[in-house]
Tab-separated table of C-alpha atoms in Angstrom:
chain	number	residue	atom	x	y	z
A	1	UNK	CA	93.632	4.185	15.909
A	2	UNK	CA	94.420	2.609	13.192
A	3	UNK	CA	97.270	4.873	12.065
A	4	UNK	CA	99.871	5.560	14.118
A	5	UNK	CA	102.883	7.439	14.375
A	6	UNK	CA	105.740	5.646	16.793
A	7	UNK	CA	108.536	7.094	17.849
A	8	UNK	CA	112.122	6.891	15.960
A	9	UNK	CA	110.372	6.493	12.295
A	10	UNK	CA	109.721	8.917	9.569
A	11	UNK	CA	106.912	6.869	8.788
A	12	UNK	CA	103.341	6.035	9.263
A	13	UNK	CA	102.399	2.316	10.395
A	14	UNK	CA	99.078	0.707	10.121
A	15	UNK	CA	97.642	-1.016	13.238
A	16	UNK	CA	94.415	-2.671	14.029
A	17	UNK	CA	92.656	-6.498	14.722
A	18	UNK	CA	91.096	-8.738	12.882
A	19	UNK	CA	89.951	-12.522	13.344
A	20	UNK	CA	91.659	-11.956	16.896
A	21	UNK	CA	94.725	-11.531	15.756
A	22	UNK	CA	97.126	-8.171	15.488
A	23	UNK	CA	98.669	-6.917	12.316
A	24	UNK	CA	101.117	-4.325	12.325
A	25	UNK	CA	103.371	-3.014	9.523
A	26	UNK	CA	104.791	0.356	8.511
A	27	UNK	CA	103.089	2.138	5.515
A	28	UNK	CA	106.604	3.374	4.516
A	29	UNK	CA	105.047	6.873	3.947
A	30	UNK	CA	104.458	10.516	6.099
A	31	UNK	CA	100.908	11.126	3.830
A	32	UNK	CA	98.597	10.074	6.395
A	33	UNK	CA	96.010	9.515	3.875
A	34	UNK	CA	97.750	7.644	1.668
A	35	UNK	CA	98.663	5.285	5.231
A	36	UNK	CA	94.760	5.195	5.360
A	37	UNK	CA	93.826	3.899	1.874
A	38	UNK	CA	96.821	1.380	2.165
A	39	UNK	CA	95.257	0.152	5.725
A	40	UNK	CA	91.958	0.428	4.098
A	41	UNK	CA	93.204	-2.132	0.750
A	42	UNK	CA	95.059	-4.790	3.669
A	43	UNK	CA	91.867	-5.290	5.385
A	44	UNK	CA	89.643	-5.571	2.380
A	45	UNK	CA	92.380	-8.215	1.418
A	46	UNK	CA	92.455	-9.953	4.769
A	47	UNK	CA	88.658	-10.292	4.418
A	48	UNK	CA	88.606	-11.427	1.077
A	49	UNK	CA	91.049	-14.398	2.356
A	50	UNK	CA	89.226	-15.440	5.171
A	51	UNK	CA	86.037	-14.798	3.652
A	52	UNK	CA	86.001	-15.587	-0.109
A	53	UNK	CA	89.224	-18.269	0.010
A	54	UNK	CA	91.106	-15.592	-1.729
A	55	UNK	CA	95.096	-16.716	-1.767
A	56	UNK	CA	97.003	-13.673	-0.619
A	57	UNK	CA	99.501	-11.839	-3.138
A	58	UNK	CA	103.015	-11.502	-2.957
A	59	UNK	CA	105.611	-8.479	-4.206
A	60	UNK	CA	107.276	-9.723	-7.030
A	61	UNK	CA	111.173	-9.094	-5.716
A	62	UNK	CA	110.167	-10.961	-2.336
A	63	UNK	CA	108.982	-13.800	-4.521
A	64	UNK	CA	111.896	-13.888	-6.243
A	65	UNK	CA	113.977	-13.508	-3.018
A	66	UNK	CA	111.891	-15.928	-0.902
A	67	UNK	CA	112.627	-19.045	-4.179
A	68	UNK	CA	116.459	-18.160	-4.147
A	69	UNK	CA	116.375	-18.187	0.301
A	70	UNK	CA	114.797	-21.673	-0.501
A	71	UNK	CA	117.770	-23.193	-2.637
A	72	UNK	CA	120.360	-21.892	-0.137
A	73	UNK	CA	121.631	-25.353	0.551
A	74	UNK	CA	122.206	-26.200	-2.848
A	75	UNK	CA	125.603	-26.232	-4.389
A	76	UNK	CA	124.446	-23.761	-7.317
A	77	UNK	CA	122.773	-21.264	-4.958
A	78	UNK	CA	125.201	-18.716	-6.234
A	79	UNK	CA	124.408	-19.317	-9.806
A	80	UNK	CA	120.961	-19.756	-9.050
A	81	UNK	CA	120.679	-16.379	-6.592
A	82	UNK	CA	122.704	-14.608	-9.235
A	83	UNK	CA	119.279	-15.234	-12.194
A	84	UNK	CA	116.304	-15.178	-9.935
A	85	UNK	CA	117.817	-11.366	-8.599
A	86	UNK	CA	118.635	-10.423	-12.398
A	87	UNK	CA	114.963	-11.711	-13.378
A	88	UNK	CA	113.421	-9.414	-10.431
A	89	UNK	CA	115.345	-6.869	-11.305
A	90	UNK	CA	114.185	-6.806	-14.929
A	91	UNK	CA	110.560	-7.469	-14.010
A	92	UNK	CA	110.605	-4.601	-11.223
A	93	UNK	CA	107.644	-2.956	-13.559
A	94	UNK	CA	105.393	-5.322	-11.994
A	95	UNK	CA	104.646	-4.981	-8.370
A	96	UNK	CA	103.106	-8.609	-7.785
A	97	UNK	CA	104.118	-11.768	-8.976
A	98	UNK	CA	101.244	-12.648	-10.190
A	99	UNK	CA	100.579	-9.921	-12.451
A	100	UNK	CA	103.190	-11.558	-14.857
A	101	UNK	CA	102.522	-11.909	-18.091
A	102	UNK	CA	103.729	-14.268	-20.796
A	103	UNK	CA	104.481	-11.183	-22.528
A	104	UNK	CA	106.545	-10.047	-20.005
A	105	UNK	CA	108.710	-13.491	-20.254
A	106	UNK	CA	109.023	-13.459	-23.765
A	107	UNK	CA	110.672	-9.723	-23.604
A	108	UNK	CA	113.033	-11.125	-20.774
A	109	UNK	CA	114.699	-13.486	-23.192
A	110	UNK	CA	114.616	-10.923	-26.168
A	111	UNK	CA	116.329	-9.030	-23.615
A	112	UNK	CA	118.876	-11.502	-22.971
A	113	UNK	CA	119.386	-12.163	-26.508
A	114	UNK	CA	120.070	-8.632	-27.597
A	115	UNK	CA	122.810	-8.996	-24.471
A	116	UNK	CA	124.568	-12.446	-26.530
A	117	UNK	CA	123.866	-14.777	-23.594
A	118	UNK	CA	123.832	-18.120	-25.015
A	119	UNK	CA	120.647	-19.951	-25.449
A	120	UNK	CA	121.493	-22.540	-22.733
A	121	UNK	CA	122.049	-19.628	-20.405
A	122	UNK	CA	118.787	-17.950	-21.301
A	123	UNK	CA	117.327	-21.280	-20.385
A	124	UNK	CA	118.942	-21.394	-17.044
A	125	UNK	CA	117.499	-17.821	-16.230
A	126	UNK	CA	114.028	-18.444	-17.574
A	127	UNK	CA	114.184	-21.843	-15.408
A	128	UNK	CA	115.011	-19.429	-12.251
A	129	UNK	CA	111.732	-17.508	-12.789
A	130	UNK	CA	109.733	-20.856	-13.457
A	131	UNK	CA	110.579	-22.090	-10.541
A	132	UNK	CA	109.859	-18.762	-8.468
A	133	UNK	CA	106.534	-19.170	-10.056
A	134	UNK	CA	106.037	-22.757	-8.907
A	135	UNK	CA	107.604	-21.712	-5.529
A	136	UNK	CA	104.874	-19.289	-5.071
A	137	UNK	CA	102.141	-21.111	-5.731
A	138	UNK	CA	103.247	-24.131	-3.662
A	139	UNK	CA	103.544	-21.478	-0.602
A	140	UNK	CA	99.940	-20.148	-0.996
A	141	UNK	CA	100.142	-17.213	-3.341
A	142	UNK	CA	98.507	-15.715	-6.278
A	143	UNK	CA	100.694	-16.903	-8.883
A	144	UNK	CA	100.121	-16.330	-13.212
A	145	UNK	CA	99.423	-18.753	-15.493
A	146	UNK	CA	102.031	-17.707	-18.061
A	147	UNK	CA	103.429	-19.868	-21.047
A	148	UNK	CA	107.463	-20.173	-21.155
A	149	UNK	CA	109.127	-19.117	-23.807
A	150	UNK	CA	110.862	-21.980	-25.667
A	151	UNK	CA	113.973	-22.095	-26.428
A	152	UNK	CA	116.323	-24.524	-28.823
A	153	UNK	CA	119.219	-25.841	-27.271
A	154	UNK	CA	121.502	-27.104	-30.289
A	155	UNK	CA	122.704	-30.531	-29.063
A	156	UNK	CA	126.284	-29.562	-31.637
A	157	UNK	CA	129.303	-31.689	-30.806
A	158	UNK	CA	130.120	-33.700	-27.845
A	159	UNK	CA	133.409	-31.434	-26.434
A	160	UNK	CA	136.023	-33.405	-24.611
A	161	UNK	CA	139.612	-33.131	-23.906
A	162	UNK	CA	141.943	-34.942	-26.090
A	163	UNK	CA	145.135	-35.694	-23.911
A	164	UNK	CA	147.085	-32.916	-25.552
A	165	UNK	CA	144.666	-30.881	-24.570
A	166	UNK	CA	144.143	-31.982	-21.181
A	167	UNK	CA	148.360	-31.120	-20.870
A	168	UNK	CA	147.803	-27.972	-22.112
A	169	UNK	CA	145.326	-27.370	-19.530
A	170	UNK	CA	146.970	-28.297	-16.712
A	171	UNK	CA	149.973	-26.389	-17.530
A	172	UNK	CA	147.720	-23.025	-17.521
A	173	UNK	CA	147.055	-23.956	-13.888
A	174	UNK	CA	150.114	-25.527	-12.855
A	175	UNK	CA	150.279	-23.850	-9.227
A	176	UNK	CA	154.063	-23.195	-9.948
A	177	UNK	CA	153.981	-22.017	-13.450
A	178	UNK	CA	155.136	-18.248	-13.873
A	179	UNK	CA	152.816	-15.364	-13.853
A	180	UNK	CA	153.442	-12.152	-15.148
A	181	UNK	CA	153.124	-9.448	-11.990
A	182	UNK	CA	153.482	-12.561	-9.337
A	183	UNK	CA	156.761	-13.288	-7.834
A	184	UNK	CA	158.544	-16.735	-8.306
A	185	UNK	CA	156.835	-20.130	-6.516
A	186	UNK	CA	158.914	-19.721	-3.432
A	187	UNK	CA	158.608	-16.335	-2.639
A	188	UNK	CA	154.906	-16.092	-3.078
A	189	UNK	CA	152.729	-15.417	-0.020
A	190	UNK	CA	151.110	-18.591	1.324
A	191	UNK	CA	147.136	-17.388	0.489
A	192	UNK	CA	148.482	-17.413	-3.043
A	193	UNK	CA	149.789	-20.388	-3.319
A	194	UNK	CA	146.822	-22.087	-1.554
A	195	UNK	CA	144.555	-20.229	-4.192
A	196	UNK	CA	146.420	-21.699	-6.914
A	197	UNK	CA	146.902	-24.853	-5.484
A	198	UNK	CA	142.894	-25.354	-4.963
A	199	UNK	CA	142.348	-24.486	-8.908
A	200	UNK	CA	144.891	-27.098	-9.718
A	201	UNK	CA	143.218	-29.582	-7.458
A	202	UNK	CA	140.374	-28.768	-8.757
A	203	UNK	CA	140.666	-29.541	-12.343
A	204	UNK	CA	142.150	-33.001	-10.902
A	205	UNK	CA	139.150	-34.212	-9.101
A	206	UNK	CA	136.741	-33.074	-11.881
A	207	UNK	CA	138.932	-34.740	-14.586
A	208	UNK	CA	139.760	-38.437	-12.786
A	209	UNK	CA	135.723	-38.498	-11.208
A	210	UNK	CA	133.418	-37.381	-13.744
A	211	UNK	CA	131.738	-35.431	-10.811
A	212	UNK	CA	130.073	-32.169	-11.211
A	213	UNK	CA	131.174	-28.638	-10.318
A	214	UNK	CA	128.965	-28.292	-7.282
A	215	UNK	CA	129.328	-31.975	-5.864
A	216	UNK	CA	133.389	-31.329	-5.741
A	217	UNK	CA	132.305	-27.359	-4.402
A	218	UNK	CA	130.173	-29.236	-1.390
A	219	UNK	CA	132.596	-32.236	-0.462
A	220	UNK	CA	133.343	-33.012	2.894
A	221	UNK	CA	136.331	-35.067	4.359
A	222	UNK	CA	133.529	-37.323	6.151
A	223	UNK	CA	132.686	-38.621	2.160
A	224	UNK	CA	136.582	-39.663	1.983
A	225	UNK	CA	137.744	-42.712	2.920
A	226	UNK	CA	141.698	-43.394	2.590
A	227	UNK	CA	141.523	-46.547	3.929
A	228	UNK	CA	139.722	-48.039	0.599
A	229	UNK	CA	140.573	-45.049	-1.142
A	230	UNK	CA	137.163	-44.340	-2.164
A	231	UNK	CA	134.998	-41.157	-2.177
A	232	UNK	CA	131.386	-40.804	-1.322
A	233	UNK	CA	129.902	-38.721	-3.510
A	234	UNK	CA	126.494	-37.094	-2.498
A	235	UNK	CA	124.618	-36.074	-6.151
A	236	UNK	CA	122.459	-33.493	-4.660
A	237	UNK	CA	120.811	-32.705	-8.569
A	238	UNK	CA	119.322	-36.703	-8.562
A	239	UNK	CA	119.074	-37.133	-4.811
A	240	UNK	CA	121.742	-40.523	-5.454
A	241	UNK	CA	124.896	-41.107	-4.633
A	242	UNK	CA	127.709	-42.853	-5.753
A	243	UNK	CA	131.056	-44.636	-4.687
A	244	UNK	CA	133.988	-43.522	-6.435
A	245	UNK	CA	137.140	-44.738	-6.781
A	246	UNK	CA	140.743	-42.922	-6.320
A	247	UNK	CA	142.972	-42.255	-9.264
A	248	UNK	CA	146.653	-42.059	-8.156
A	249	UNK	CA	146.443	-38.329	-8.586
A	250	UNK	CA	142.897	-37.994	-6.478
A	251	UNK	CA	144.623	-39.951	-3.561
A	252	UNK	CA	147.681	-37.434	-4.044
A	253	UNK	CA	145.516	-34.303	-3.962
A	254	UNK	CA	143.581	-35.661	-1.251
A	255	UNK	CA	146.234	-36.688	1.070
A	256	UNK	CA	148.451	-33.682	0.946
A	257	UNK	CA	145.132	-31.444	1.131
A	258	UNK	CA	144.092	-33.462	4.077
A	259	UNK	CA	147.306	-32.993	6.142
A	260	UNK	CA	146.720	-29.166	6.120
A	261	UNK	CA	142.784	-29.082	6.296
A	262	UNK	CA	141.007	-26.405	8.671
A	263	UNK	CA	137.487	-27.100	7.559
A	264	UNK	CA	135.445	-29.759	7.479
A	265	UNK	CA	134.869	-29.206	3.359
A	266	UNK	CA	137.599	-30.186	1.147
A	267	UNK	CA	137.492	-27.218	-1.036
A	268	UNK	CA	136.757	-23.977	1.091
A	269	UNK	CA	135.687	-20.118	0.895
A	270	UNK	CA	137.429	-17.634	2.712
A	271	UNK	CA	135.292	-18.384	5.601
A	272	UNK	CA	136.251	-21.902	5.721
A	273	UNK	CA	132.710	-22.909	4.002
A	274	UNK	CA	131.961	-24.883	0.896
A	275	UNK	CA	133.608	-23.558	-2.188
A	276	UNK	CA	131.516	-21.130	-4.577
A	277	UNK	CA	131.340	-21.951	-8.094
A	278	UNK	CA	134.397	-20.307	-9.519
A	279	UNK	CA	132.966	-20.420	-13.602
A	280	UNK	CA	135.228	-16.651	-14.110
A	281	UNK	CA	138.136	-18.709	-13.291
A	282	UNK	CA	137.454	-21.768	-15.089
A	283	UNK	CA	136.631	-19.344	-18.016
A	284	UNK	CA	140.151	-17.873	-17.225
A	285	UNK	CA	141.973	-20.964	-17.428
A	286	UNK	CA	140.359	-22.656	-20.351
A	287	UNK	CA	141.469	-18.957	-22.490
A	288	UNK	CA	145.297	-19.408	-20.920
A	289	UNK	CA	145.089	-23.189	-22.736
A	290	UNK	CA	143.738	-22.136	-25.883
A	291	UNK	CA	140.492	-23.919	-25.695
A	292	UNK	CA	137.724	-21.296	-25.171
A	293	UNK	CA	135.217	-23.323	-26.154
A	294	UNK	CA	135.161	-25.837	-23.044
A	295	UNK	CA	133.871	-25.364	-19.806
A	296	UNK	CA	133.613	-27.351	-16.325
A	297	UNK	CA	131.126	-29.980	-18.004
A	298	UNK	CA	133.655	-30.591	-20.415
A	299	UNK	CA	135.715	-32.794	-17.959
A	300	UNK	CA	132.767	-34.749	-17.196
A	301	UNK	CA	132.453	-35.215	-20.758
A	302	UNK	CA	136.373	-36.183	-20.796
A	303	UNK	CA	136.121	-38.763	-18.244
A	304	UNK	CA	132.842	-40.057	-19.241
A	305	UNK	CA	134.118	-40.430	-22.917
A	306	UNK	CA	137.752	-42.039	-21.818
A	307	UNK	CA	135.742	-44.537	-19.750
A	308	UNK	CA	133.815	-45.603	-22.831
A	309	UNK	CA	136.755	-45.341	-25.345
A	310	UNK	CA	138.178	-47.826	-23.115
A	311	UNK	CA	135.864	-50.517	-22.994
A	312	UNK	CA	133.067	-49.536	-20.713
A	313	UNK	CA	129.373	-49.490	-21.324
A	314	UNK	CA	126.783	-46.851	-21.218
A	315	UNK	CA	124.715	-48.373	-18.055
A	316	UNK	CA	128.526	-48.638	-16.116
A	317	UNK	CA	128.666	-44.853	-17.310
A	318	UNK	CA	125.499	-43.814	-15.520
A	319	UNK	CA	126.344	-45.437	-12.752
A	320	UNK	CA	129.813	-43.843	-12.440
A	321	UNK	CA	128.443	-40.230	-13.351
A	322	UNK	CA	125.378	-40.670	-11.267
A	323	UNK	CA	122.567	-40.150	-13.801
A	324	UNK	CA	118.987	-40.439	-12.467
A	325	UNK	CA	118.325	-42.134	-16.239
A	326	UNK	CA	119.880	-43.835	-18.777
A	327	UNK	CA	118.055	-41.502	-21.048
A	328	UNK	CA	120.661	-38.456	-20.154
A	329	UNK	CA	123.896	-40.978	-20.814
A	330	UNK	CA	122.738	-42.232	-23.851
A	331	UNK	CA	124.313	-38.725	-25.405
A	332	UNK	CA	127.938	-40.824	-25.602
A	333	UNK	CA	126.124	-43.749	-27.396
A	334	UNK	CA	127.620	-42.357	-30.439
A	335	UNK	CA	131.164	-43.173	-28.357
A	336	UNK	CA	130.176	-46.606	-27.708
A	337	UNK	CA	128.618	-47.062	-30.843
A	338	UNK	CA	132.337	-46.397	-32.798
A	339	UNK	CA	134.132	-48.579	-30.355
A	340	UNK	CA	131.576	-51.254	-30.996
A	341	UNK	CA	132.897	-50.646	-34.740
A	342	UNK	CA	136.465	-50.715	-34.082
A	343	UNK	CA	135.656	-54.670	-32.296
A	344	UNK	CA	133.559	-55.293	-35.198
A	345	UNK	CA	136.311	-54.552	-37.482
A	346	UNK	CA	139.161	-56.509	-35.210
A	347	UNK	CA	136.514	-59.735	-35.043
A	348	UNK	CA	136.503	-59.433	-38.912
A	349	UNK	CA	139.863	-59.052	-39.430
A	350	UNK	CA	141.163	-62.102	-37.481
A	351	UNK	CA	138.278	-63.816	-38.873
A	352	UNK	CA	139.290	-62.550	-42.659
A	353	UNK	CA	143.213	-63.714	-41.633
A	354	UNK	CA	141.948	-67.425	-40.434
A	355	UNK	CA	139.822	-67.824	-43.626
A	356	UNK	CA	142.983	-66.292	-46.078
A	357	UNK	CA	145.379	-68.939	-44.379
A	358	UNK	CA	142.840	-71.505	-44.856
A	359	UNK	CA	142.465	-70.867	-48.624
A	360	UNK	CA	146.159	-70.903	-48.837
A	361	UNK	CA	146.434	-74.299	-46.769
A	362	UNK	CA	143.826	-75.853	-49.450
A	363	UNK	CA	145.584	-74.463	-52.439
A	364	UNK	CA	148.634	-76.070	-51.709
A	365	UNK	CA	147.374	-79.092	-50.935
């Protein structure tokens, strides 16, 4: 029998061989003849696989779950888990993946438009359902050939943190600052203090190494080394990695959070695993300073720009931020470019002050 009913389920399940081999699934339905046309459309499928080459389909929402299961190891599975489910979700209308539509992509970013995301976050979505697509295909299925939608991404002005700024910031998460509704520093229960403490911290490392928010979410105390005071920092984005010095304040944060560690991370869940992005509280604590319009990437910006302010060149730069290509740092060539003027202008000046005192020397003689 091909249908069956089996005992404990409200359901129908489909059973039978082919090719020597048993398939068995539940037809998550009680009409038995709508379990016999579904039995009826797998084998015709099976056949037309083993038969006719056919690549098998797959349901849209497992498609989209089965790309996001694949990124799990990645420091921006969260933010990456958090698109690809919003993307099913919106594309629910259609049952198999490869039944998408470029129409259907292009009314996924309207979508997102009429909801004021920002273009660079409609990008990062879109890029979520690209590479479900591509994940698809590269495991065997059906997949559409769709054209993205494109979308500009207005380069605008390089943000950094002046130092006034970068005070102001660190007073709006000064573990020890007063909050309105939490009791004084001393009296505080020790989970939050060690909450506050970790956003402090935080904002340290990201500020001193030019490291990015997922490479400081995923370090480990193995990548530490106190003796040299360096840090080995794994850049999971361009498959490099790079050794980074200590700033007096790294070492500090990283000695006093290594006398009480309990994990084998640095920065830790609840669970003692690898810190989640926390963007809501960055969010939080860039409004508390006043500067709304920065974000995490903005003190990678800030250290990246200080280093070049201060006499270091673009290729030292992409070594110390730990880009793949000196294409991506050539956005602070503008920085370099106006320090290169401010030497010019020194170089002339001393020369214009030896040539003036020269003149003088000849008049007098």
């Amino acid at each position: 029998m091909a249908i069956v009913k089996r005992e404990g389920s409200k359901y129908l399940y489909i059973q039978f061989q082919y090719g020597g081999k048993n398939y068995i699934k539940s037809s998550k339905t009680t009409d038995k003849a709508l379990a016999e046309k579904l039995e009826s459309n797998w084998r015709k499928q099976l056949i037309e696989q083993c038969q006719l080459g056919v690549k098998p389909t797959i349901e849209t929402l497992n498609a989209f779950k089965a790309y996001s299961a694949s990124k799990k190891t990645i420091a921006s599975h969260y933010v990456v888990n958090l698109w690809a489910m919003r993307a099913a979700d919106f594309f629910s209308y259609v049952p198999f993946i490869h039944l998408l539509q470029s129409r259907d992509l292009e009314n996924f970013k309207v979508d997102m438009e009429r909801k004021s995301y920002s273009n660079q976050t409609i990008k990062h979505a879109l890029n979520q359902v690209g590479g479900t697509i591509k994940y698809a295909k590269r495991m065997g299925y059906q997949t559409p050939e769709v054209e993205m939608p494109s979308i500009k991404l207005s380069k605008g002005r390089l943000r950094y943190l002046t130092i006034e700024e970068e005070q102001r910031l660190l007073e709006a998460v000064d573990p020890r600052r007063e909050v309105k509704g939490l009791a004084p520093y001393d009296e505080r229960i020790d989970r939050i203090r060690t909450q506050m403490h970790d956003i402090y911290d935080f904002f340290i490392l990201l500020l001193d190494t030019g490291a990015r928010h997922g490479e400081i979410c995923t370090l480990e105390w193995s990548q530490i080394n106190f003796t040299n005071r360096s840090v080995a920092l794994w850049r999971s984005k361009v498959n490099n990695e790079s050794i980074l010095f200590m700033t007096d304040r790294v070492n500090e944060v990283l000695s006093r959070r290594y006398a009480s560690r309990h994990s084998k991370y640095v920065f830790t869940d609840s669970k003692g695993g690898a810190r989640k992005h926390i963007n809501m509280t960055f969010h939080k604590a860039f409004q508390r300073a006043g500067l709304p319009d920065c974000s995490a990437h903005t003190l990678r910006h800030t250290h990246a720009t200080r280093l070049i302010q201060n006499g270091m060149n673009l290729y030292e730069i992409k070594e110390i931020l730990g880009h793949a290509d000196i294409k991506t740092t050539m956005r602070y060539a503008h920085i370099e470019q106006a320090q290169v003027s401010r030497k010019a202008v020194e170089v002339i000046n001393k020369f214009n002050t030896l040539s003036n005192l020269s003149h003088l020397g000849s008049k007098r003689t």
